Every structure is written in C-alpha cells, then in structure tokens.
mmCIF file of C-alpha atoms in Angstrom:
data_model
loop_
_atom_site.group_PDB
_atom_site.id
_atom_site.type_symbol
_atom_site.label_atom_id
_atom_site.label_comp_id
_atom_site.label_asym_id
_atom_site.label_seq_id
_atom_site.Cartn_x
_atom_site.Cartn_y
_atom_site.Cartn_z
ATOM 1 C CA MET A 1 -0.198 0.101 0.000
ATOM 2 C CA LYS A 2 1.171 3.911 -0.085
ATOM 3 C CA LYS A 3 2.941 4.728 2.529
ATOM 4 C CA THR A 4 1.507 8.409 3.744
ATOM 5 C CA LEU A 5 4.561 8.657 5.936
ATOM 6 C CA VAL A 6 5.400 11.577 3.553
ATOM 7 C CA ALA A 7 3.546 13.982 5.653
ATOM 8 C CA LEU A 8 5.749 13.193 8.563
ATOM 9 C CA ALA A 9 8.989 13.127 9.884
ATOM 10 C CA VAL A 10 9.891 9.745 9.158
ATOM 11 C CA ALA A 11 8.722 10.124 5.825
ATOM 12 C CA ALA A 12 12.215 11.351 5.022
ATOM 13 C CA ALA A 13 13.051 7.716 4.841
ATOM 14 C CA ALA A 14 10.290 6.652 2.472
ATOM 15 C CA VAL A 15 10.941 9.626 0.174
ATOM 16 C CA ALA A 16 14.838 8.723 0.261
ATOM 17 C CA SER A 17 14.181 5.872 -1.990
ATOM 18 C CA THR A 18 13.422 8.169 -4.437
ATOM 19 C CA ALA A 19 14.584 11.525 -3.699
ATOM 20 C CA ASN A 20 18.029 9.790 -2.932
ATOM 21 C CA ALA A 21 17.943 7.525 -5.926
ATOM 22 C CA ALA A 22 21.742 7.201 -7.366
ATOM 23 C CA VAL A 23 21.736 8.376 -10.852
ATOM 24 C CA VAL A 24 23.800 5.817 -12.535
ATOM 25 C CA TYR A 25 23.262 7.393 -16.429
ATOM 26 C CA GLU A 26 22.291 10.759 -17.796
ATOM 27 C CA GLN A 27 22.708 12.166 -21.344
ATOM 28 C CA ASP A 28 20.747 13.731 -23.937
ATOM 29 C CA GLY A 29 17.609 13.786 -22.140
ATOM 30 C CA ALA A 30 17.770 10.068 -20.725
ATOM 31 C CA LYS A 31 18.278 9.390 -17.095
ATOM 32 C CA VAL A 32 18.591 5.875 -15.324
ATOM 33 C CA GLU A 33 18.074 5.483 -11.375
ATOM 34 C CA LEU A 34 18.770 3.213 -8.905
ATOM 35 C CA SER A 35 17.107 2.953 -5.464
ATOM 36 C CA GLY A 36 15.558 0.537 -2.832
ATOM 37 C CA SER A 37 15.370 -0.531 0.507
ATOM 38 C CA PHE A 38 16.250 -3.296 2.951
ATOM 39 C CA ARG A 39 13.471 -4.390 4.978
ATOM 40 C CA ALA A 40 13.479 -6.876 7.918
ATOM 41 C CA PHE A 41 11.210 -8.024 10.554
ATOM 42 C CA LEU A 42 12.691 -10.117 13.747
ATOM 43 C CA GLY A 43 10.063 -11.283 16.342
ATOM 44 C CA LYS A 44 7.530 -14.118 17.073
ATOM 45 C CA VAL A 45 4.791 -14.351 14.509
ATOM 46 C CA GLY A 46 1.443 -16.203 15.518
ATOM 47 C CA ASP A 47 2.350 -19.512 16.845
ATOM 48 C CA ASP A 48 5.613 -19.660 15.517
ATOM 49 C CA ARG A 49 8.813 -19.366 17.424
ATOM 50 C CA GLY A 50 10.721 -16.152 16.978
ATOM 51 C CA ASP A 51 12.100 -15.553 13.497
ATOM 52 C CA LEU A 52 13.728 -13.224 10.805
ATOM 53 C CA LYS A 53 11.731 -12.095 8.183
ATOM 54 C CA ASN A 54 11.878 -10.539 4.962
ATOM 55 C CA ASP A 55 9.536 -7.961 4.928
ATOM 56 C CA ASP A 56 9.213 -7.000 1.164
ATOM 57 C CA SER A 57 12.859 -5.827 0.633
ATOM 58 C CA ARG A 58 13.362 -4.572 -2.973
ATOM 59 C CA ILE A 59 15.721 -2.942 -5.523
ATOM 60 C CA ILE A 60 14.228 -0.454 -8.072
ATOM 61 C CA VAL A 61 15.673 0.469 -11.391
ATOM 62 C CA LYS A 62 13.587 3.421 -13.233
ATOM 63 C CA ALA A 63 14.559 5.167 -16.624
ATOM 64 C CA SER A 64 13.156 7.894 -18.508
ATOM 65 C CA GLN A 65 13.668 9.594 -21.753
ATOM 66 C CA ASP A 66 12.731 13.308 -22.364
ATOM 67 C CA LEU A 67 11.038 13.917 -25.861
ATOM 68 C CA GLY A 68 10.461 17.309 -25.649
ATOM 69 C CA ASN A 69 7.267 19.418 -25.185
ATOM 70 C CA GLY A 70 6.080 18.112 -21.853
ATOM 71 C CA LEU A 71 6.369 14.798 -23.209
ATOM 72 C CA SER A 72 8.443 11.764 -21.840
ATOM 73 C CA ALA A 73 8.851 8.120 -22.348
ATOM 74 C CA PHE A 74 9.533 5.596 -18.866
ATOM 75 C CA ALA A 75 10.248 2.433 -17.804
ATOM 76 C CA GLY A 76 10.388 0.622 -14.494
ATOM 77 C CA TYR A 77 11.906 -2.613 -12.970
ATOM 78 C CA GLN A 78 11.554 -3.777 -9.285
ATOM 79 C CA ILE A 79 13.086 -6.955 -7.851
ATOM 80 C CA ARG A 80 11.603 -8.533 -4.746
ATOM 81 C CA PHE A 81 12.530 -11.465 -2.719
ATOM 82 C CA GLU A 82 9.455 -13.261 -2.608
ATOM 83 C CA GLU A 83 7.784 -15.544 0.576
ATOM 84 C CA GLU A 84 7.010 -18.174 -2.201
ATOM 85 C CA ALA A 85 10.631 -18.700 -3.118
ATOM 86 C CA TYR A 86 11.943 -21.343 -1.211
ATOM 87 C CA LYS A 87 15.398 -22.479 -2.509
ATOM 88 C CA THR A 88 17.451 -22.204 0.704
ATOM 89 C CA LYS A 89 20.977 -23.161 1.525
ATOM 90 C CA HIS A 90 20.003 -25.136 4.555
ATOM 91 C CA LYS A 91 17.058 -27.576 4.102
ATOM 92 C CA GLY A 92 14.374 -26.519 6.143
ATOM 93 C CA SER A 93 15.015 -22.778 7.101
ATOM 94 C CA ASP A 94 12.044 -21.656 4.820
ATOM 95 C CA SER A 95 14.262 -18.389 3.947
ATOM 96 C CA ASP A 96 12.245 -15.463 2.335
ATOM 97 C CA PHE A 97 15.559 -13.857 1.499
ATOM 98 C CA GLY A 98 16.120 -16.111 -1.389
ATOM 99 C CA ASP A 99 15.136 -15.895 -5.009
ATOM 100 C CA PRO A 100 14.717 -12.502 -6.499
ATOM 101 C CA THR A 101 11.731 -12.192 -8.520
ATOM 102 C CA THR A 102 10.327 -9.730 -10.978
ATOM 103 C CA ARG A 103 7.662 -7.702 -8.979
ATOM 104 C CA GLU A 104 7.261 -4.977 -11.715
ATOM 105 C CA LEU A 105 8.245 -4.561 -15.121
ATOM 106 C CA TYR A 106 6.441 -1.637 -17.261
ATOM 107 C CA ALA A 107 6.878 1.096 -19.595
ATOM 108 C CA GLY A 108 4.823 3.848 -20.924
ATOM 109 C CA LEU A 109 4.603 7.647 -21.897
ATOM 110 C CA LYS A 110 3.897 10.701 -19.753
ATOM 111 C CA HIS A 111 2.459 14.111 -20.406
ATOM 112 C CA ALA A 112 3.286 16.643 -17.525
ATOM 113 C CA ASP A 113 -0.233 18.322 -18.015
ATOM 114 C CA VAL A 114 -2.186 15.103 -18.947
ATOM 115 C CA GLY A 115 -0.914 11.988 -17.072
ATOM 116 C CA ALA A 116 0.849 8.723 -17.446
ATOM 117 C CA LEU A 117 0.121 5.472 -19.712
ATOM 118 C CA SER A 118 1.805 2.392 -18.774
ATOM 119 C CA PHE A 119 1.850 -1.192 -19.898
ATOM 120 C CA GLY A 120 3.367 -4.305 -18.228
ATOM 121 C CA ARG A 121 3.391 -5.955 -14.665
ATOM 122 C CA GLN A 122 2.470 -3.231 -12.171
ATOM 123 C CA ASN A 123 0.523 -1.696 -9.288
ATOM 124 C CA THR A 124 -2.774 -0.413 -10.177
ATOM 125 C CA THR A 125 -4.147 2.876 -9.313
ATOM 126 C CA GLY A 126 -6.008 1.180 -6.546
ATOM 127 C CA ASP A 127 -2.757 0.606 -4.853
ATOM 128 C CA ASP A 128 -2.749 4.441 -3.832
ATOM 129 C CA VAL A 129 -6.186 4.462 -2.062
ATOM 130 C CA LEU A 130 -5.576 2.421 1.139
ATOM 131 C CA GLN A 131 -2.552 4.641 2.493
ATOM 132 C CA ASP A 132 -1.285 3.077 5.429
ATOM 133 C CA ALA A 133 1.315 4.627 7.986
ATOM 134 C CA THR A 134 2.678 1.749 9.971
ATOM 135 C CA TYR A 135 5.046 -1.085 9.064
ATOM 136 C CA TYR A 136 4.870 -4.878 9.163
ATOM 137 C CA ARG A 137 1.453 -6.276 8.301
ATOM 138 C CA SER A 138 0.365 -2.649 7.817
ATOM 139 C CA GLY A 139 -3.145 -3.046 6.008
ATOM 140 C CA LYS A 140 -3.040 -6.573 5.734
ATOM 141 C CA TYR A 141 -6.668 -6.981 4.830
ATOM 142 C CA GLY A 142 -7.099 -4.537 2.238
ATOM 143 C CA ILE A 143 -9.797 -5.786 -0.296
ATOM 144 C CA LEU A 144 -8.994 -3.612 -3.327
ATOM 145 C CA THR A 145 -6.984 -5.291 -6.268
ATOM 146 C CA THR A 146 -3.592 -3.532 -6.265
ATOM 147 C CA ARG A 147 -1.387 -5.512 -8.286
ATOM 148 C CA SER A 148 -1.358 -7.069 -11.670
ATOM 149 C CA ASP A 149 0.906 -9.680 -13.785
ATOM 150 C CA LYS A 150 -0.028 -7.638 -16.806
ATOM 151 C CA SER A 151 -2.422 -4.601 -17.566
ATOM 152 C CA VAL A 152 -2.705 -1.192 -18.924
ATOM 153 C CA LYS A 153 -2.883 1.674 -16.450
ATOM 154 C CA PHE A 154 -3.653 5.580 -16.661
ATOM 155 C CA LYS A 155 -3.082 7.724 -14.000
ATOM 156 C CA SER A 156 -3.978 11.564 -14.698
ATOM 157 C CA ALA A 157 -2.138 14.859 -13.822
ATOM 158 C CA GLU A 158 -3.258 16.671 -11.084
ATOM 159 C CA TRP A 159 -5.884 19.464 -11.459
ATOM 160 C CA ASN A 160 -6.176 21.730 -8.163
ATOM 161 C CA GLY A 161 -5.593 19.048 -6.163
ATOM 162 C CA PHE A 162 -8.002 16.558 -8.218
ATOM 163 C CA SER A 163 -6.774 13.518 -10.087
ATOM 164 C CA PHE A 164 -8.368 10.011 -11.415
ATOM 165 C CA GLY A 165 -6.785 6.612 -12.473
ATOM 166 C CA ALA A 166 -7.907 3.685 -14.588
ATOM 167 C CA ASP A 167 -6.636 0.228 -15.124
ATOM 168 C CA TYR A 168 -7.570 -2.647 -17.379
ATOM 169 C CA LEU A 169 -6.026 -6.312 -16.247
ATOM 170 C CA PHE A 170 -5.631 -9.063 -18.667
ATOM 171 C CA GLY A 171 -5.816 -12.692 -17.777
ATOM 172 C CA HIS A 172 -5.379 -16.115 -19.518
ATOM 173 C CA GLU A 173 -5.318 -15.477 -23.373
ATOM 174 C CA ASP A 174 -5.843 -19.455 -24.700
ATOM 175 C CA VAL A 175 -9.832 -20.402 -24.523
ATOM 176 C CA ASN A 176 -8.926 -23.506 -25.999
ATOM 177 C CA GLU A 177 -6.673 -24.980 -23.480
ATOM 178 C CA ARG A 178 -9.310 -26.225 -20.986
ATOM 179 C CA SER A 179 -8.801 -26.187 -17.451
ATOM 180 C CA ALA A 180 -10.307 -28.652 -14.960
ATOM 181 C CA TYR A 181 -13.997 -28.457 -14.837
ATOM 182 C CA SER A 182 -14.484 -26.684 -11.526
ATOM 183 C CA GLU A 183 -11.319 -24.866 -11.738
ATOM 184 C CA LEU A 184 -11.502 -21.154 -12.232
ATOM 185 C CA ASP A 185 -8.825 -19.201 -14.076
ATOM 186 C CA TYR A 186 -8.415 -15.189 -14.081
ATOM 187 C CA LYS A 187 -9.915 -13.825 -17.290
ATOM 188 C CA ASN A 188 -9.733 -10.045 -17.051
ATOM 189 C CA GLY A 189 -10.431 -7.379 -14.579
ATOM 190 C CA TYR A 190 -10.711 -3.485 -14.654
ATOM 191 C CA GLY A 191 -10.587 -0.561 -11.785
ATOM 192 C CA LEU A 192 -11.437 3.035 -11.337
ATOM 193 C CA THR A 193 -9.897 5.563 -8.773
ATOM 194 C CA ALA A 194 -10.202 9.193 -7.719
ATOM 195 C CA PHE A 195 -8.092 11.496 -5.521
ATOM 196 C CA TYR A 196 -8.318 15.017 -3.756
ATOM 197 C CA HIS A 197 -6.418 16.631 -1.459
ATOM 198 C CA TYR A 198 -6.653 20.058 -0.185
ATOM 199 C CA ASP A 199 -3.849 22.157 1.786
ATOM 200 C CA PHE A 200 -4.929 24.552 4.540
ATOM 201 C CA ALA A 201 -1.546 25.367 5.180
ATOM 202 C CA GLU A 202 2.069 23.412 4.569
ATOM 203 C CA ASP A 203 1.172 21.163 8.088
ATOM 204 C CA ASN A 204 -2.518 21.016 7.646
ATOM 205 C CA LYS A 205 -4.202 19.377 4.783
ATOM 206 C CA LEU A 206 -7.197 16.859 4.103
ATOM 207 C CA GLU A 207 -7.051 13.998 1.743
ATOM 208 C CA PHE A 208 -9.473 11.793 -0.019
ATOM 209 C CA ALA A 209 -9.634 9.015 -2.255
ATOM 210 C CA ALA A 210 -11.891 6.273 -3.467
ATOM 211 C CA GLY A 211 -11.623 3.229 -5.763
ATOM 212 C CA TYR A 212 -13.701 0.444 -7.271
ATOM 213 C CA THR A 213 -12.010 -2.846 -8.637
ATOM 214 C CA GLN A 214 -13.699 -5.866 -10.490
ATOM 215 C CA ASP A 215 -12.004 -9.380 -11.206
ATOM 216 C CA ASN A 216 -13.746 -11.871 -13.526
ATOM 217 C CA TYR A 217 -12.998 -15.410 -13.749
ATOM 218 C CA ASP A 218 -13.894 -18.572 -16.084
ATOM 219 C CA ASN A 219 -12.694 -21.979 -16.457
ATOM 220 C CA LYS A 220 -11.450 -21.321 -19.966
ATOM 221 C CA GLY A 221 -12.837 -23.392 -22.638
ATOM 222 C CA TRP A 222 -15.825 -24.919 -21.088
ATOM 223 C CA TYR A 223 -18.158 -21.832 -21.191
ATOM 224 C CA ASN A 224 -17.533 -18.628 -22.637
ATOM 225 C CA ASN A 225 -19.410 -16.688 -19.913
ATOM 226 C CA THR A 226 -17.767 -15.108 -16.746
ATOM 227 C CA LEU A 227 -18.337 -17.884 -13.843
ATOM 228 C CA SER A 228 -16.863 -15.352 -10.838
ATOM 229 C CA LYS A 229 -16.866 -12.165 -10.206
ATOM 230 C CA TYR A 230 -14.964 -10.290 -7.250
ATOM 231 C CA LYS A 231 -15.956 -6.582 -6.776
ATOM 232 C CA ALA A 232 -14.810 -4.196 -4.162
ATOM 233 C CA TRP A 233 -14.847 -0.487 -3.291
ATOM 234 C CA LEU A 234 -13.139 1.425 -0.732
ATOM 235 C CA VAL A 235 -12.910 5.244 0.326
ATOM 236 C CA HIS A 236 -10.218 6.849 2.250
ATOM 237 C CA GLY A 237 -10.267 10.100 4.556
ATOM 238 C CA SER A 238 -7.169 11.389 6.246
ATOM 239 C CA TRP A 239 -6.172 14.821 8.080
ATOM 240 C CA THR A 240 -2.642 15.523 8.825
ATOM 241 C CA TYR A 241 -2.108 18.652 11.305
ATOM 242 C CA GLY A 242 1.587 19.205 12.408
ATOM 243 C CA PRO A 243 2.994 15.763 13.858
ATOM 244 C CA LEU A 244 -0.527 14.327 13.779
ATOM 245 C CA TYR A 245 -2.043 11.931 11.657
ATOM 246 C CA LEU A 246 -5.422 10.151 11.398
ATOM 247 C CA ALA A 247 -6.980 8.266 8.728
ATOM 248 C CA LEU A 248 -10.268 6.495 8.201
ATOM 249 C CA ASN A 249 -10.898 3.861 5.611
ATOM 250 C CA TYR A 250 -14.196 1.949 4.644
ATOM 251 C CA GLY A 251 -15.000 -0.593 1.960
ATOM 252 C CA GLN A 252 -17.312 -3.598 0.977
ATOM 253 C CA TYR A 253 -16.715 -6.672 -1.312
ATOM 254 C CA LYS A 254 -18.676 -9.242 -2.952
ATOM 255 C CA ASN A 255 -17.903 -12.352 -4.444
ATOM 256 C CA GLU A 256 -20.581 -13.643 -7.205
ATOM 257 C CA TYR A 257 -20.713 -17.096 -8.908
ATOM 258 C CA ASP A 258 -22.706 -18.443 -11.486
ATOM 259 C CA ASN A 259 -24.571 -20.873 -9.373
ATOM 260 C CA ASN A 260 -25.781 -23.194 -12.418
ATOM 261 C CA ILE A 261 -22.137 -24.064 -12.918
ATOM 262 C CA VAL A 262 -20.102 -23.397 -9.802
ATOM 263 C CA LEU A 263 -21.569 -24.536 -6.635
ATOM 264 C CA ASN A 264 -19.868 -21.961 -4.289
ATOM 265 C CA GLU A 265 -22.330 -19.647 -2.392
ATOM 266 C CA ASP A 266 -21.970 -15.824 -2.877
ATOM 267 C CA GLU A 267 -20.604 -14.084 -0.305
ATOM 268 C CA LYS A 268 -19.836 -10.269 0.823
ATOM 269 C CA GLY A 269 -17.938 -8.560 3.326
ATOM 270 C CA ARG A 270 -17.118 -5.310 4.884
ATOM 271 C CA TYR A 271 -13.656 -3.716 5.465
ATOM 272 C CA ALA A 272 -12.659 -1.058 8.025
ATOM 273 C CA MET A 273 -9.318 0.531 8.954
ATOM 274 C CA VAL A 274 -8.110 3.296 11.526
ATOM 275 C CA ASP A 275 -4.650 4.535 11.128
ATOM 276 C CA PHE A 276 -3.099 6.683 13.687
ATOM 277 C CA ARG A 277 0.199 8.390 14.033
ATOM 278 C CA TYR A 278 1.808 10.854 16.154
ATOM 279 C CA GLN A 279 5.583 12.134 15.833
ATOM 280 C CA PHE A 280 6.055 13.265 19.536
ATOM 281 C CA SER A 281 9.920 14.055 18.784
ATOM 282 C CA GLU A 282 12.131 15.174 15.927
ATOM 283 C CA PRO A 283 13.302 11.407 15.485
ATOM 284 C CA SER A 284 10.592 9.309 16.948
ATOM 285 C CA ALA A 285 6.861 8.658 16.603
ATOM 286 C CA VAL A 286 3.869 6.282 17.891
ATOM 287 C CA PHE A 287 1.496 4.567 15.844
ATOM 288 C CA ALA A 288 -1.622 2.711 16.053
ATOM 289 C CA GLN A 289 -3.877 0.606 13.598
ATOM 290 C CA TRP A 290 -6.949 -0.993 13.625
ATOM 291 C CA GLU A 291 -8.447 -3.146 10.789
ATOM 292 C CA ARG A 292 -11.616 -5.359 10.635
ATOM 293 C CA LEU A 293 -12.712 -7.573 7.955
ATOM 294 C CA ASP A 294 -16.054 -9.695 7.842
ATOM 295 C CA THR A 295 -17.322 -12.401 5.728
ATOM 296 C CA ARG A 296 -21.065 -13.008 5.289
ATOM 297 C CA SER A 297 -23.457 -15.371 3.355
ATOM 298 C CA ASP A 298 -24.886 -13.387 0.496
ATOM 299 C CA VAL A 299 -28.137 -15.737 0.616
ATOM 300 C CA THR A 300 -28.588 -16.005 4.335
ATOM 301 C CA ASP A 301 -26.958 -12.695 5.499
ATOM 302 C CA ASN A 302 -25.325 -14.676 8.353
ATOM 303 C CA THR A 303 -21.842 -13.708 9.352
ATOM 304 C CA THR A 304 -19.569 -16.528 9.051
ATOM 305 C CA GLU A 305 -16.124 -14.845 9.938
ATOM 306 C CA ILE A 306 -14.978 -11.690 11.847
ATOM 307 C CA ALA A 307 -11.209 -10.977 11.753
ATOM 308 C CA ASN A 308 -9.918 -7.840 14.127
ATOM 309 C CA ARG A 309 -6.537 -6.823 13.992
ATOM 310 C CA TYR A 310 -4.684 -4.444 16.632
ATOM 311 C CA GLN A 311 -1.510 -3.213 16.231
ATOM 312 C CA VAL A 312 0.566 -0.281 18.314
ATOM 313 C CA GLY A 313 4.332 0.719 17.808
ATOM 314 C CA VAL A 314 6.950 3.037 18.227
ATOM 315 C CA ASP A 315 9.952 3.860 15.527
ATOM 316 C CA TYR A 316 13.252 5.451 15.720
ATOM 317 C CA LYS A 317 14.685 7.414 12.876
ATOM 318 C CA LEU A 318 18.657 7.054 13.127
ATOM 319 C CA HIS A 319 19.340 8.449 10.055
ATOM 320 C CA LYS A 320 17.130 10.329 7.332
ATOM 321 C CA ASN A 321 17.661 6.825 5.369
ATOM 322 C CA VAL A 322 17.511 4.542 8.333
ATOM 323 C CA VAL A 323 13.898 3.534 10.523
ATOM 324 C CA THR A 324 13.867 1.307 13.569
ATOM 325 C CA TYR A 325 10.602 0.230 15.104
ATOM 326 C CA ALA A 326 8.891 -1.915 17.720
ATOM 327 C CA MET A 327 5.590 -3.190 17.539
ATOM 328 C CA TYR A 328 2.886 -5.371 19.026
ATOM 329 C CA GLU A 329 -0.164 -6.818 17.082
ATOM 330 C CA ARG A 330 -3.034 -8.845 18.433
ATOM 331 C CA VAL A 331 -5.428 -10.709 16.002
ATOM 332 C CA ASN A 332 -8.736 -12.262 17.072
ATOM 333 C CA THR A 333 -10.739 -14.080 14.664
ATOM 334 C CA LYS A 334 -14.164 -15.581 15.155
ATOM 335 C CA TYR A 335 -16.229 -17.962 13.281
ATOM 336 C CA ASP A 336 -19.784 -18.985 13.124
ATOM 337 C CA ASN A 337 -19.188 -22.031 15.284
ATOM 338 C CA ALA A 338 -18.390 -19.492 18.245
ATOM 339 C CA GLU A 339 -14.791 -20.492 17.912
ATOM 340 C CA THR A 340 -12.092 -17.831 18.353
ATOM 341 C CA ASP A 341 -8.680 -17.907 16.823
ATOM 342 C CA LYS A 342 -6.054 -15.304 18.831
ATOM 343 C CA ASP A 343 -2.549 -14.660 17.580
ATOM 344 C CA ASN A 344 0.285 -12.252 18.984
ATOM 345 C CA ILE A 345 2.763 -10.798 16.878
ATOM 346 C CA TYR A 346 5.404 -8.544 18.315
ATOM 347 C CA GLY A 347 9.217 -7.920 17.456
ATOM 348 C CA VAL A 348 11.364 -5.268 16.075
ATOM 349 C CA GLY A 349 12.070 -3.983 12.201
ATOM 350 C CA LEU A 350 14.713 -2.247 10.191
ATOM 351 C CA ARG A 351 14.303 -0.190 7.106
ATOM 352 C CA VAL A 352 17.288 0.989 5.279
ATOM 353 C CA PHE A 353 16.629 2.866 2.244
ATOM 354 C CA PHE A 354 19.279 3.784 -0.404
#
C-alpha cells in the first residue's frame, strides 16, 4: 500500500528511496536511477517461534527519456525477494531472503499536463487508495486489487488537487486450453480510482481517495461466460495536522458465482481501518492501527467470520535513510461456530533505504 509517511518526519526515509536515488546514467535527456530498501522484521509471528522475516525488501530501477514539449517515455523494473521462493542453502529454513523475482516490469509515456499511460506488470492505481502509515503487516486485509501481472494503467496529472486513474487487467489468452471443470482461471479485470487533497497550510491538509475494482474468472474453454466476479470498493479520508496523522477507511466486497455451474455460495463482506500516528519528537513517533474484515453469506446474511487486527508501536529514525521500530499486534478471529482464534505478533524491524 501507499505509505502516507510523506507528511510526517519519518517520511524522510520513505521519500529517500526516490529522492536520493542514485543516477547511474544521464545524457541527452535520458536518465537511469537506482534505488531500493532493505526491510526486515525480527520477532514472533502467531504460533511460530521467533524468526527473521524479509518484509518486502526491494531493488528499483527507473529510466526516462525526455521527448520534448512536456512529453517523456519511462520504464521501471522492481525486484523483490518473495516469500513463495523457497530455494535455501539450509534445508527446512524456509528463508524468504532467497530467490529474486520480478515484481514490476513496465514502460509507458507521460505528459506533464495530462498524465501517464503504462503497460506491463505493475501496481494498479487502486494501490494508492488505502494509505497506511505503519510497517510490518500494515493494511494486511486490504480488499482492492492492487497488483497485476499484465495491465494497462492510466494515472492523470493533478488539477487543483484532483486526479483520477483507470486500469485494465489481462488474464489468460488461450480459451481452447481447457482447465479442470471446477477450476476457475483469471479472465480479466478493471479498476477506477479518484483522488483529492486540500492543503490549508504546509502542515495542515485533508486527503480523500476512492476506488472500485472488479476481477472476472472463467474456466477457459468449458464456457464462454464469466463464472465468478470479485467486486470491491473502498473510500479513504485522512487529516494531517503538524505531527498528527489520522486516517479512516471503509469498503465492501462481494464474491458472485454463476450458481448454475459453480456451486460456491455467494458471499460479501465489510472492511474498515483506522490509522493513527503522532510524531512526538524529531526522530521518533508512536503509531497504531485497527483493521476489521468480516465475511457474510449473501444468501442468509449470516456472518461466517470476523477478523480484528490491532497494532501499536514506536519507531526511531537513526538517519533520514534508516528507521527502526518495535511493534505489538493482536489478531482475534471469530467464526460462526463460536470458536475464536487469537494470535500475537511482536518484534522489532529495520528499514534501510538507498
């Protein structure tokens, strides 16, 4: 999710990943920049014993070419070290510091007065709607579609504080290569977003965002129609006043199935998140986050699951590019059979930006 730390003192670390990017090549209007961050969390996660977790460390390469008259071409490449990659030196260690994978690979055109149009593997504009201001597992239950393996994305320029975005996501292309009868494959999707901010003063501003995404699924060659739809909408509002940041988020989602073919029961749910941060000194801030997600049957309207996640912590900025933090998180999940799961997550984290 997009980090709103920009408005706060610790934001310097997040901004540094772009503002302090190393220019490795610049000539004749062409520029290539290198940046990234190392992100690690050391602590206890759920029932697991203490472990060292890679928290989406990344390497970013960006390139641009000035074409004149406000027009430019750009490209981006991001490497992450995904949790699913388990090639390890020591058998059974399940290290997520292993295989580098392509998180983003895209290119496009941008006009300063119109906006940017890009193609490839990239975040959707929906990734900017839910703005979260904490660290490990922040915004864990977000309901919008925020990534695509292949998409076309447009993000407008800003006019008097307003901007908008649109995405089209591509799925499988071979309808003749049939999947298993009951297996659903990604067909396509789209998203629409809008953003607005109003600055009362340099340290006093309001921000609003809204997004809608829809993902469609079929089972390739068996039927030509869409068999499943995932729809979600989310609204965001935040206020930054000096060292204080407060954000409210609310949304709903729905899973719809063609019940003549897919026997799954339609379901829907509600999402809410409250984000709080207070910079009580120049190098340090306290933060808290509450997130709630429920799932209900769309037929009986009975709630089948409710998850509540509470997180509190404190961070310390050792340098504009180095942030440490300590946090505690409690997760309570209630089911319709009256059973409850309780998880405790706590530890310390480190982020180093370059």
